[in-house]
C-alpha positions as a LaTeX table, in Angstrom:
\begin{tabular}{lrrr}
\hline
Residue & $x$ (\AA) & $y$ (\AA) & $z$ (\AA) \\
\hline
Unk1 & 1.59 & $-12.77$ & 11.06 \\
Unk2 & $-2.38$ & $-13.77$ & 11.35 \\
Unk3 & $-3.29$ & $-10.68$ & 12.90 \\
Unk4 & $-3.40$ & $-7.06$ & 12.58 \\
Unk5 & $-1.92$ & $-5.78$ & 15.49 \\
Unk6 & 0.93 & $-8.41$ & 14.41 \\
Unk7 & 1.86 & $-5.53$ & 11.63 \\
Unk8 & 2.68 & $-3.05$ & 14.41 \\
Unk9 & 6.09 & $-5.31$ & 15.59 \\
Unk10 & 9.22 & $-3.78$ & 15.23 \\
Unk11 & 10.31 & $-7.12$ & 14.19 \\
Unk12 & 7.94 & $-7.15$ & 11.54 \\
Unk13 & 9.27 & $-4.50$ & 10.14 \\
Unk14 & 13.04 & $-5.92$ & 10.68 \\
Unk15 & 12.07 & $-8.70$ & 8.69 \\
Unk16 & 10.30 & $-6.78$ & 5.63 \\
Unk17 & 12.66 & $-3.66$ & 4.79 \\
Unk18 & 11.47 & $-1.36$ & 2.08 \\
Unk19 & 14.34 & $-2.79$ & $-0.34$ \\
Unk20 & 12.45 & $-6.43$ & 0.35 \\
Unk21 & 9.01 & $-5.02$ & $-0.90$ \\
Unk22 & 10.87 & $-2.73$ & $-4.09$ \\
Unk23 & 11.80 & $-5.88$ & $-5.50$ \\
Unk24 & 8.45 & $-7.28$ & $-5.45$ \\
Unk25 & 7.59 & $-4.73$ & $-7.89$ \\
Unk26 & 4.31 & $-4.18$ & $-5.99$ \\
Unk27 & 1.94 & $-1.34$ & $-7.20$ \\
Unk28 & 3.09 & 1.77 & $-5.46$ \\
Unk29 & $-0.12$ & 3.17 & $-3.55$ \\
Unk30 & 1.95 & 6.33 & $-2.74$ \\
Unk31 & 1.38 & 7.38 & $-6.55$ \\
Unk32 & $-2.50$ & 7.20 & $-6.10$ \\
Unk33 & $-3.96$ & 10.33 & $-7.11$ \\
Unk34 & $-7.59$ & 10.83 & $-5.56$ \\
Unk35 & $-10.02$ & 13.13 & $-6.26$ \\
Unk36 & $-10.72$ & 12.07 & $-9.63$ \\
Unk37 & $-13.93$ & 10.20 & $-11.08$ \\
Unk38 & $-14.15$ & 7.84 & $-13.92$ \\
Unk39 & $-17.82$ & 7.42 & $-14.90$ \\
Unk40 & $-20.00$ & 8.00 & $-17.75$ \\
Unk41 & $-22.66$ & 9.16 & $-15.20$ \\
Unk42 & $-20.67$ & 11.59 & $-12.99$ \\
Unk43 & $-21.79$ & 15.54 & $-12.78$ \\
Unk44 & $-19.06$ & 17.56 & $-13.57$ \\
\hline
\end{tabular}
């Protein structure tokens, strides 16, 4: 899969299940808190 709208398949997603990408042990965006700045120079 080359292209974006490539992600969008149904097949795509056949062939990657969410068990597939778990054992990976990929960083889990889903945990992302924004919101929050990390800089010496921010205004509070």
């Amino acid at each position: 899969m080359w292209r974006r709208r490539n992600s969008a398949s149904p097949l795509a997603h056949y062939a990657m299940p969410n068990k597939w990408l778990d054992s990976l042990t990929l960083y889990d965006m889903g945990k992302v808190e924004t919101g929050y700045v990390f800089s010496a120079y921010a205004k509070w």
